[in-house]
Structure formats: C-alpha cells, structure tokens
Tab-separated table of C-alpha atoms and ligand atoms in Angstrom:
chain	number	residue	atom	x	y	z
A	10	MET	CA	60.888	86.134	68.380
A	11	GLN	CA	63.972	86.364	66.833
A	12	ARG	CA	66.829	86.939	69.494
A	13	ILE	CA	69.061	90.019	70.092
A	14	TYR	CA	72.004	90.242	71.023
A	15	LEU	CA	72.644	93.130	73.264
A	16	ASP	CA	76.630	91.581	74.835
A	17	HIS	CA	78.799	92.617	72.275
A	18	ALA	CA	81.599	93.735	74.557
A	19	ALA	CA	81.384	90.501	75.919
A	20	THR	CA	82.245	88.609	72.804
A	21	SER	CA	81.339	90.173	69.440
A	22	PRO	CA	79.902	87.222	67.214
A	23	LEU	CA	82.902	86.035	64.743
A	24	ARG	CA	83.674	88.299	61.678
A	25	PRO	CA	83.837	86.249	58.599
A	26	GLU	CA	86.884	87.712	57.581
A	27	ALA	CA	88.497	86.420	60.248
A	28	ARG	CA	86.394	82.946	59.915
A	29	ALA	CA	88.040	82.656	56.262
A	30	ALA	CA	91.715	83.257	57.405
A	31	MET	CA	91.229	80.793	60.220
A	32	LEU	CA	89.841	77.739	57.921
A	33	ALA	CA	92.395	78.892	55.684
A	34	VAL	CA	95.507	77.857	58.004
A	35	LEU	CA	94.052	75.133	60.059
A	36	ASP	CA	93.848	72.139	58.660
A	37	GLY	CA	97.663	72.706	57.119
A	38	ALA	CA	98.776	75.001	60.355
A	39	ARG	CA	102.395	73.482	61.363
A	40	ASN	CA	104.828	74.990	63.943
A	41	PRO	CA	106.470	77.833	62.654
A	42	SER	CA	109.834	77.320	64.947
A	43	SER	CA	110.562	74.831	62.308
A	44	ILE	CA	113.056	74.775	60.048
A	45	HIS	CA	111.647	72.226	57.372
A	46	ALA	CA	108.669	73.525	53.604
A	47	GLU	CA	105.769	72.804	56.155
A	48	GLY	CA	107.413	75.178	59.254
A	49	ARG	CA	108.376	78.226	57.196
A	50	ALA	CA	105.036	77.965	55.250
A	51	ALA	CA	103.523	78.749	58.970
A	52	ARG	CA	106.469	80.826	59.922
A	53	ALA	CA	105.229	83.115	56.901
A	54	VAL	CA	101.457	82.995	58.099
A	55	LEU	CA	102.824	84.077	61.527
A	56	ASP	CA	104.853	86.665	60.090
A	57	ASP	CA	101.968	87.933	57.695
A	58	ALA	CA	99.640	88.618	60.433
A	59	ARG	CA	102.110	90.186	63.119
A	60	SER	CA	102.981	92.614	60.520
A	61	THR	CA	99.207	93.266	59.871
A	62	VAL	CA	98.417	94.002	63.382
A	63	ALA	CA	102.013	96.294	63.467
A	64	ARG	CA	99.694	98.619	60.494
A	65	VAL	CA	96.771	98.812	62.062
A	66	LEU	CA	98.884	99.490	65.352
A	67	GLY	CA	100.996	102.078	63.469
A	68	ALA	CA	104.060	99.886	64.862
A	69	ALA	CA	106.858	97.525	64.168
A	70	PRO	CA	106.747	93.980	63.844
A	71	ARG	CA	108.959	93.497	66.661
A	72	GLU	CA	106.593	95.589	68.987
A	73	ILE	CA	103.401	92.612	68.734
A	74	VAL	CA	103.481	89.938	70.904
A	75	PHE	CA	100.877	87.078	70.827
A	76	THR	CA	98.935	85.842	73.647
A	77	GLY	CA	96.185	83.372	74.807
A	78	SER	CA	94.070	86.547	75.758
A	79	GLY	CA	93.487	90.255	76.802
A	80	THR	CA	93.740	88.645	80.729
A	81	GLU	CA	97.369	87.378	79.816
A	82	ALA	CA	98.596	90.533	77.948
A	83	ALA	CA	97.583	93.005	80.626
A	84	ALA	CA	99.108	90.045	82.661
A	85	LEU	CA	102.382	90.333	80.848
A	86	ALA	CA	102.202	93.588	81.060
A	87	ILE	CA	101.822	94.552	84.222
A	88	ALA	CA	103.705	91.504	85.818
A	89	GLY	CA	106.529	91.878	82.905
A	90	ALA	CA	107.180	95.653	83.136
A	91	ALA	CA	107.359	94.911	86.953
A	92	ALA	CA	109.546	91.999	86.952
A	93	ALA	CA	111.910	94.149	85.048
A	94	ALA	CA	111.896	97.502	86.696
A	95	ARG	CA	113.207	99.474	89.008
A	96	GLY	CA	110.644	101.078	91.184
A	97	ARG	CA	108.524	99.829	93.262
A	98	HIS	CA	105.092	101.902	93.022
A	99	LEU	CA	102.111	100.836	90.201
A	100	VAL	CA	99.317	103.367	89.674
A	101	VAL	CA	96.148	101.850	88.703
A	102	SER	CA	92.590	103.452	88.095
A	103	ALA	CA	89.682	102.207	90.070
A	104	VAL	CA	87.837	100.883	87.201
A	105	GLU	CA	90.731	98.374	85.593
A	106	HIS	CA	89.360	95.156	84.688
A	107	VAL	CA	90.137	92.643	87.040
A	108	ALA	CA	92.694	91.332	84.422
A	109	VAL	CA	94.524	94.504	85.819
A	110	LEU	CA	93.779	94.871	89.220
A	111	ALA	CA	94.648	90.825	89.826
A	112	ALA	CA	98.401	91.715	88.775
A	113	ALA	CA	98.310	94.384	90.621
A	114	ASP	CA	96.941	92.718	93.414
A	115	ALA	CA	99.765	90.259	92.753
A	116	LEU	CA	102.135	92.470	92.695
A	117	ALA	CA	101.025	93.831	96.024
A	118	ALA	CA	101.754	90.829	97.771
A	119	ALA	CA	104.575	90.652	96.969
A	120	GLY	CA	105.939	93.911	98.380
A	121	TRP	CA	104.923	96.617	95.592
A	122	GLU	CA	102.666	99.823	96.437
A	123	VAL	CA	99.929	100.251	94.107
A	124	THR	CA	97.679	103.387	93.911
A	125	ARG	CA	94.147	103.112	93.056
A	126	ALA	CA	93.237	106.799	91.676
A	127	ALA	CA	89.287	107.268	91.792
A	128	VAL	CA	87.108	107.713	89.419
A	129	SER	CA	84.266	110.979	89.137
A	130	ARG	CA	80.982	109.954	89.172
A	131	ASP	CA	80.716	109.525	85.222
A	132	GLY	CA	83.714	106.663	85.329
A	133	VAL	CA	86.357	108.887	84.044
A	134	VAL	CA	89.644	109.365	85.849
A	135	ALA	CA	90.760	112.882	85.877
A	136	PRO	CA	94.900	112.986	84.928
A	137	ALA	CA	95.323	115.617	88.077
A	138	THR	CA	94.611	112.822	89.868
A	139	VAL	CA	96.733	110.506	88.264
A	140	GLY	CA	99.490	113.422	88.381
A	141	THR	CA	99.135	113.530	92.299
A	142	ALA	CA	99.408	109.298	92.646
A	143	LEU	CA	102.943	109.811	91.151
A	144	ARG	CA	106.206	108.788	93.143
A	145	GLU	CA	109.742	108.954	92.536
A	146	ASP	CA	109.352	105.060	92.744
A	147	THR	CA	106.132	104.449	90.617
A	148	ALA	CA	107.765	102.151	87.650
A	149	LEU	CA	104.237	101.726	85.852
A	150	VAL	CA	101.200	103.318	85.562
A	151	SER	CA	98.040	101.464	84.228
A	152	VAL	CA	94.931	103.036	82.861
A	153	MET	CA	92.357	101.292	80.257
A	154	LEU	CA	91.321	103.125	77.090
A	155	ALA	CA	87.654	102.313	77.539
A	156	ASN	CA	85.892	101.059	80.436
A	157	ASN	CA	83.890	97.193	79.536
A	158	GLU	CA	81.258	98.659	81.766
A	159	THR	CA	80.420	102.408	81.083
A	160	GLY	CA	82.323	102.323	77.918
A	161	THR	CA	83.356	105.380	79.614
A	162	LEU	CA	87.155	106.684	77.657
A	163	GLN	CA	89.846	107.491	80.171
A	164	PRO	CA	92.308	110.464	78.869
A	165	VAL	CA	94.317	108.070	78.755
A	166	ALA	CA	97.380	110.990	75.998
A	167	ALA	CA	97.512	113.270	79.117
A	168	VAL	CA	97.800	110.481	81.808
A	169	ALA	CA	100.424	109.327	79.802
A	170	ALA	CA	102.080	112.321	79.431
A	171	LEU	CA	102.650	113.032	82.953
A	172	ALA	CA	103.187	109.551	83.973
A	173	ARG	CA	106.270	109.326	81.172
A	174	ALA	CA	107.619	112.845	81.866
A	175	ARG	CA	108.317	111.352	85.400
A	176	GLY	CA	109.835	108.448	83.709
A	177	ALA	CA	107.348	105.780	84.210
A	178	LEU	CA	106.162	103.280	81.193
A	179	VAL	CA	102.318	103.314	80.550
A	180	HIS	CA	99.996	100.345	80.238
A	181	THR	CA	96.951	100.847	78.154
A	182	ASP	CA	94.072	98.248	78.180
A	183	ALA	CA	92.579	99.149	75.068
A	184	VAL	CA	90.369	95.694	74.792
A	185	GLN	CA	86.654	97.937	74.545
A	186	ALA	CA	88.173	100.873	72.532
A	187	ALA	CA	89.879	98.531	69.391
A	188	GLY	CA	87.271	98.708	66.283
A	189	THR	CA	85.862	102.005	67.705
A	190	SER	CA	88.562	104.250	68.963
A	191	ASP	CA	91.729	105.579	67.549
A	192	VAL	CA	94.409	102.209	69.033
A	193	THR	CA	97.435	104.196	67.893
A	194	PRO	CA	99.841	103.440	71.423
A	195	SER	CA	102.631	106.436	69.717
A	196	ALA	CA	99.212	108.578	69.419
A	197	LEU	CA	98.116	107.419	72.634
A	198	GLY	CA	101.961	107.915	74.195
A	199	VAL	CA	102.099	104.660	75.832
A	200	ASP	CA	104.848	102.139	76.265
A	201	LEU	CA	102.251	99.124	76.862
A	202	LEU	CA	98.905	98.424	74.907
A	203	SER	CA	96.839	95.364	75.104
A	204	LEU	CA	94.451	94.291	72.623
A	205	SER	CA	91.960	91.126	72.380
A	206	ALA	CA	90.315	89.666	69.151
A	207	HIS	CA	87.373	88.620	70.375
A	208	LYS	CA	85.936	91.949	71.236
A	209	VAL	CA	86.029	92.644	67.524
A	210	GLY	CA	85.047	89.874	65.705
A	211	GLY	CA	87.876	87.701	65.943
A	212	PRO	CA	88.650	84.098	67.738
A	213	PRO	CA	88.360	83.902	71.928
A	214	GLY	CA	91.402	83.213	73.545
A	215	VAL	CA	93.918	85.160	71.336
A	216	GLY	CA	95.434	88.846	73.027
A	217	VAL	CA	97.746	91.036	71.662
A	218	LEU	CA	100.629	93.462	73.731
A	219	TYR	CA	102.209	96.020	71.582
A	220	VAL	CA	105.886	96.677	73.627
A	221	ARG	CA	107.403	99.927	72.411
A	222	ALA	CA	110.833	98.864	71.253
A	223	GLY	CA	113.372	99.273	74.303
A	224	THR	CA	110.494	98.772	76.482
A	225	GLN	CA	112.296	96.277	79.426
A	226	LEU	CA	110.055	93.271	79.625
A	227	ALA	CA	110.297	89.981	81.430
A	228	PRO	CA	108.255	86.777	80.736
A	229	VAL	CA	105.817	85.611	82.667
A	230	VAL	CA	105.311	82.094	80.301
A	231	ALA	CA	108.730	81.324	79.992
A	232	GLY	CA	110.404	78.711	77.587
A	233	GLY	CA	110.394	78.549	74.018
A	234	PRO	CA	112.014	81.920	72.237
A	235	GLN	CA	108.738	82.176	70.927
A	236	GLU	CA	107.208	85.540	70.467
A	237	HIS	CA	110.357	88.166	70.983
A	238	GLY	CA	111.239	85.251	73.802
A	239	LEU	CA	108.051	87.055	75.683
A	240	ARG	CA	105.348	84.175	75.416
A	241	ALA	CA	106.592	81.038	75.453
A	242	GLY	CA	104.679	78.339	74.018
A	243	THR	CA	103.956	76.971	69.978
A	244	GLU	CA	101.720	80.064	68.326
A	245	ASN	CA	98.006	79.769	67.898
A	246	LEU	CA	98.275	79.733	64.231
A	247	ALA	CA	94.697	79.611	63.431
A	248	GLY	CA	94.370	81.894	66.280
A	249	ILE	CA	96.111	84.425	65.477
A	250	ALA	CA	95.719	84.689	62.119
A	251	GLY	CA	91.666	84.896	62.393
A	252	ALA	CA	92.704	87.741	65.396
A	253	ALA	CA	94.842	89.430	62.388
A	254	ALA	CA	92.000	89.605	60.546
A	255	ALA	CA	89.487	90.893	62.666
A	256	PHE	CA	91.883	93.488	63.736
A	257	ALA	CA	92.467	95.263	59.969
A	258	ALA	CA	88.944	94.921	59.680
A	259	ALA	CA	87.654	96.476	62.135
A	260	ALA	CA	89.909	99.052	61.648
A	261	ALA	CA	88.971	99.547	57.602
A	262	GLU	CA	85.891	99.840	58.956
A	263	ARG	CA	86.224	102.232	62.612
A	264	THR	CA	84.923	105.587	61.142
A	265	SER	CA	81.737	104.315	59.498
A	266	GLU	CA	80.841	101.852	62.332
A	267	ALA	CA	81.475	104.132	64.941
A	268	ALA	CA	79.143	106.354	63.611
A	269	ARG	CA	76.239	103.764	62.862
A	270	LEU	CA	76.540	102.525	66.643
A	271	ALA	CA	76.699	106.135	68.226
A	272	ALA	CA	73.519	106.964	66.101
A	273	LEU	CA	71.997	103.056	67.340
A	274	ARG	CA	72.911	103.507	71.238
A	275	GLU	CA	71.654	107.347	71.038
A	276	ARG	CA	68.268	105.797	69.550
A	277	LEU	CA	68.416	103.395	72.037
A	278	GLU	CA	68.722	105.702	74.941
A	279	GLY	CA	66.474	108.031	74.136
A	280	ALA	CA	63.590	105.300	73.885
A	281	LEU	CA	65.094	103.858	77.585
A	282	VAL	CA	64.766	107.743	78.927
A	283	ALA	CA	61.684	108.307	77.611
A	284	GLY	CA	59.835	104.880	77.939
A	285	VAL	CA	61.421	103.725	81.973
A	286	ALA	CA	60.834	105.805	84.950
A	287	GLU	CA	63.737	106.323	86.870
A	288	ALA	CA	66.775	104.742	84.384
A	289	ARG	CA	70.393	106.724	84.711
A	290	ILE	CA	72.885	106.310	81.965
A	291	THR	CA	76.310	106.805	83.111
A	292	GLY	CA	78.680	109.251	81.558
A	293	ARG	CA	75.848	110.200	78.945
A	294	ASN	CA	77.901	113.561	78.693
A	295	VAL	CA	81.587	112.011	77.872
A	296	PRO	CA	83.931	110.278	75.621
A	297	ARG	CA	82.111	107.282	75.991
A	298	VAL	CA	83.153	104.381	73.199
A	299	PRO	CA	79.441	104.426	70.849
A	300	HIS	CA	79.186	100.376	71.171
A	301	VAL	CA	78.378	100.737	75.009
A	302	THR	CA	74.872	101.599	77.302
A	303	HIS	CA	75.173	101.561	81.162
A	304	VAL	CA	71.719	101.989	82.410
A	305	ALA	CA	71.161	101.923	86.219
A	306	PHE	CA	67.509	101.347	86.755
A	307	ALA	CA	66.163	102.468	90.095
A	308	ASP	CA	64.583	99.820	92.847
A	309	VAL	CA	64.815	96.617	90.290
A	310	PRO	CA	67.225	94.190	91.018
A	311	ASN	CA	69.339	93.608	87.923
A	312	ASP	CA	69.771	89.493	88.092
A	313	ALA	CA	66.275	89.524	88.068
A	314	LEU	CA	66.079	91.369	85.177
A	315	LEU	CA	68.643	89.394	82.994
A	316	ILE	CA	67.326	87.070	83.380
A	317	ALA	CA	63.994	88.243	82.077
A	318	LEU	CA	65.207	90.084	79.240
A	319	ASP	CA	66.508	86.241	78.367
A	320	LEU	CA	63.292	84.983	78.420
A	321	GLU	CA	61.977	87.645	76.343
A	322	GLY	CA	65.215	87.006	73.725
A	323	VAL	CA	67.573	90.357	74.714
A	324	SER	CA	71.058	89.407	75.828
A	325	ALA	CA	72.397	91.871	78.159
A	326	SER	CA	74.742	91.063	80.843
A	327	ALA	CA	75.594	92.877	84.817
A	328	GLY	CA	78.324	94.601	83.347
A	329	SER	CA	81.557	92.487	83.486
A	330	ALA	CA	81.377	89.124	82.359
A	331	CYS	CA	83.794	88.291	85.010
A	332	ALA	CA	81.596	89.640	87.368
A	333	ALA	CA	78.372	87.856	86.374
A	334	GLY	CA	77.280	85.279	89.077
A	335	SER	CA	77.528	87.756	91.755
A	336	LEU	CA	74.815	90.031	93.364
A	337	GLU	CA	77.259	92.501	94.629
A	338	PRO	CA	77.832	95.886	92.505
A	339	SER	CA	80.561	95.450	90.700
A	340	HIS	CA	84.449	97.418	91.581
A	341	VAL	CA	83.137	99.710	88.972
A	342	VAL	CA	79.821	100.440	90.062
A	343	ALA	CA	81.504	100.659	93.652
A	344	ALA	CA	83.895	103.246	92.522
A	345	LEU	CA	80.595	105.798	90.922
A	346	GLY	CA	79.242	106.194	93.767
A	347	LEU	CA	75.366	105.314	92.486
A	348	PRO	CA	72.783	105.644	95.201
A	349	ASP	CA	72.478	101.287	96.050
A	350	ARG	CA	68.758	101.381	94.614
A	351	PHE	CA	70.285	102.261	91.721
A	352	ALA	CA	73.872	100.439	92.457
A	353	ARG	CA	71.860	97.290	92.314
A	354	GLY	CA	70.001	97.486	88.851
A	355	VAL	CA	72.543	98.106	85.782
A	356	VAL	CA	72.909	96.889	82.832
A	357	ARG	CA	75.228	97.096	80.014
A	358	PHE	CA	73.672	96.851	76.237
A	359	SER	CA	76.568	96.833	74.302
A	360	LEU	CA	76.164	96.592	70.511
A	361	GLY	CA	78.197	95.568	67.346
A	362	ARG	CA	78.638	94.674	63.941
A	363	THR	CA	75.454	92.555	63.448
A	364	THR	CA	73.363	95.006	65.883
A	365	THR	CA	70.434	96.943	63.538
A	366	ARG	CA	68.095	99.190	63.930
A	367	ASP	CA	64.840	97.357	63.752
A	368	GLU	CA	66.731	94.869	67.065
A	369	VAL	CA	67.239	98.414	68.748
A	370	ASP	CA	64.104	99.332	68.552
A	371	ARG	CA	62.895	95.799	69.669
A	372	ALA	CA	64.884	95.421	72.742
A	373	ALA	CA	63.873	99.047	73.358
A	374	ALA	CA	60.359	98.505	73.697
A	375	ALA	CA	61.038	94.842	75.509
A	376	ILE	CA	63.055	96.575	77.530
A	377	ALA	CA	60.637	99.256	79.191
A	378	ALA	CA	58.162	96.348	79.356
A	379	THR	CA	60.517	94.314	81.056
A	380	VAL	CA	61.379	96.916	84.226
A	381	VAL	CA	58.301	97.614	84.406
A	382	ARG	CA	56.940	93.917	85.111
A	383	VAL	CA	60.358	92.996	87.306
A	384	ARG	CA	59.968	96.530	89.082
A	385	ALA	CA	56.173	95.135	90.244
A	386	ALA	CA	56.935	92.203	90.824
A	387	GLY	CA	59.613	93.515	94.076
A	388	PRO	CA	62.444	92.753	95.452
A	389	VAL	CA	63.795	89.032	94.980
B	411	PLP	N1	90.445	93.821	79.421
B	411	PLP	C1	88.641	94.183	79.400
B	411	PLP	C2	88.375	96.193	79.454
B	411	PLP	C3	88.411	93.406	78.251
B	411	PLP	O1	86.356	93.927	78.539
B	411	PLP	C4	87.933	92.124	78.933
B	411	PLP	C5	87.477	90.988	78.634
B	411	PLP	O2	86.620	90.770	78.826
B	411	PLP	C6	89.304	91.471	78.543
B	411	PLP	C7	90.556	92.843	79.495
B	411	PLP	C8	90.560	90.255	78.576
B	411	PLP	O3	90.031	89.567	77.939
B	411	PLP	P1	90.241	88.689	77.245
B	411	PLP	O4	88.732	87.745	77.758
B	411	PLP	O5	90.690	88.281	76.188
B	411	PLP	O6	91.541	88.213	78.870
C-alpha cells in the first residue's frame, strides 16, 4: 500500500520551486559579506530572497530577519524584545509552542513575571483574558496565530489592539498559519511575527522573524553584523533562497489551497465521526487552519494507535513533534481540559499540498479500523 503522509504540520515535503531555488545557488554559494564579485552575487541572492519574503508579508526588506529556525525566530522575538524592554512582565497563551514557552521560562528564571493566559475547551484564548492580564509593566505579549496541535486560530488582531493600546509589544508565532491564512503583520497589528520555512514546503533550518521598523530588539546570537545586526553568522544562502521560493509559492496559491484543504479535512472529519464511536474533534466550530484536525479517541492510548497506523501506512502524530515520545498529554491537551479517557487518545492528522481525496478516503477507513482494533486490545 502507498503510504499516506498526514503529518504536514510537522514538516511538509519540499516544493519543487524551493528545490530549484536551492539548487540554483547551492554550488556557487559564497559569503554575502565579501566584497568581491562572488560575494556580491551571494548578496544579490540574499537581497532577492529578503525582498520576496517582505513582499509576501507586505513588509519592507529591512523588517525581515532570517534565522536558523522558527524556534530561533521566536527566541529572538521574546528574548530580544525582553532584553531591550523596560517592563518586566510577559503574557503568553497557555497553548504556545514550546519555542515560545521555553523563552518565557528563561525570562521567568531571570526574574520576569510571566502570565499564561488560559484557553477555552476549543483552545481559543479570549482577548478579554489577555486584556485582564495586561499591567503597567507588561513589555510583551506573545499569542500564536494558529496552534500547532489543534489548528485553532487565535484572535491575534484583537489581542494585539488591546496590548498595543497599553504600550506592550506583540509577537505572534505564525508558523502554522502561513500558507493558508493571512499572515500580514500590518493587518494583524503585530510588531514581531515568526515563520518557519519547512511548514510551507521550504527546507528545515530556516526561520523568519518580521521586526516592525522601529521595534527595539537585542540580538540573541551576537557576532557579525549580518541580518541587520540581529542574527550574527554567515547566512544559509541556499536554505534562505529555498525558503523565499516556498513562501512565495505558498502565498500565490493560498486561497485556493485553503479551500481545497478545508474540503478534504471536512471529508476526513465527517468520515471519522461517522465511522468511529466516541471520537471528538477539537474546535470543530471555531476558526481553524484548514489543514489540521485534532481528534480525541476515547479509551485508545495514542502511542499504540500511532504505531498501528504507521504499520498501516498512515503517518500522523500526537500533536507536536517536539513532544513525541512522551506518554503524558501535552500542555496543549492539558489546557483543553479533556477528560482523561479522551486526553490520552489525541491524534493530529495534518494535510498538505500533496494530500489527495483518495488518500483521505483510504486514511479514514484505515483509521476507523485501527481504532477499533487498538481499542479491543485494551490499555497498554
Ligand atoms: N511554532 C510552531 C507553532 C510550530 O509548529 C513550530 C514547528 O514545530 C515551531 C514554532 C518551530 O519551528 P522550527 O521547527 O522551524 O524550529
């Protein structure tokens, strides 16, 4: 049987446009900081990639910083803004990616106060919850645009309006929203926005941080003057060229792809709800990115289910790849307040550019049969 890859939220396969852009510079890549002809050619590639990403974000090239990952972009946003800030208080949502939560924990260890805003059963943080948490000394608010486990979209524009009215900077982790949602920072009203190339068909190991002009930020990785002095180190030219090509291609097909994926996800969820007893879909009635479905199957240990699905040729995950291998429900699942018999059976299926209707139908049948089989085997 042909394998069915339903883990695009972990990494989506490389797009041909990204591959071509990478190959075009890979052999000849030199140092963009060098003054000779080869260096100037490398600089031109880098400038071009920066302009492309800026155009996708409706931003200026000098507002774009390339980093080594989405994680590093979030770390630069949080640690970098904190180092340059006067306040000592940070607000994050309870369901942020570990990239943001770890940066927040590091600040807490350094004496900052961190408020984790709670979410609803659907995984949504209410703007009023963030509003109530804001204080005189709140320097920064970080609320993700789309959650990587549930796919739930957060009301970032409303949160940002409240936070900025109180003088706080706003960062949004838009890693899972790029490619299907509008991630224009000016439309969202945010100062900082992070992206990761490998979620949209670019290479892993390239992140982007949008830094609104005038935002005070200190580098996390210090050294040379690269990336407007915000991220030292010789640029990963081929990776950056591939990332820019991927973001451009994803933006060009965003509307049609979002509609296609929404229809496929609806088909998958319909089949799962009809075919599996006691399957709950997180946030089915709230705004979500169209490529993710987060399903809680009662009385099924998700590790056993994922292994059985893998043997059936279906690749899925328990949520965050970073939490894989852990038997405990993730912090996101814990924040949803699911009953324990459901919390231990959560699986994230994430669709993408290569997903077809036939794959969705075959996956739905395989998932339904596998759940029945694993349930019958009892707890491990
Ligand atoms: N933020 C979210 C929401 C993610 O899903 C991920 C990817 O796992 C990241 C940040 C980190 O991105 P990267 O894998 O490039 O470090």
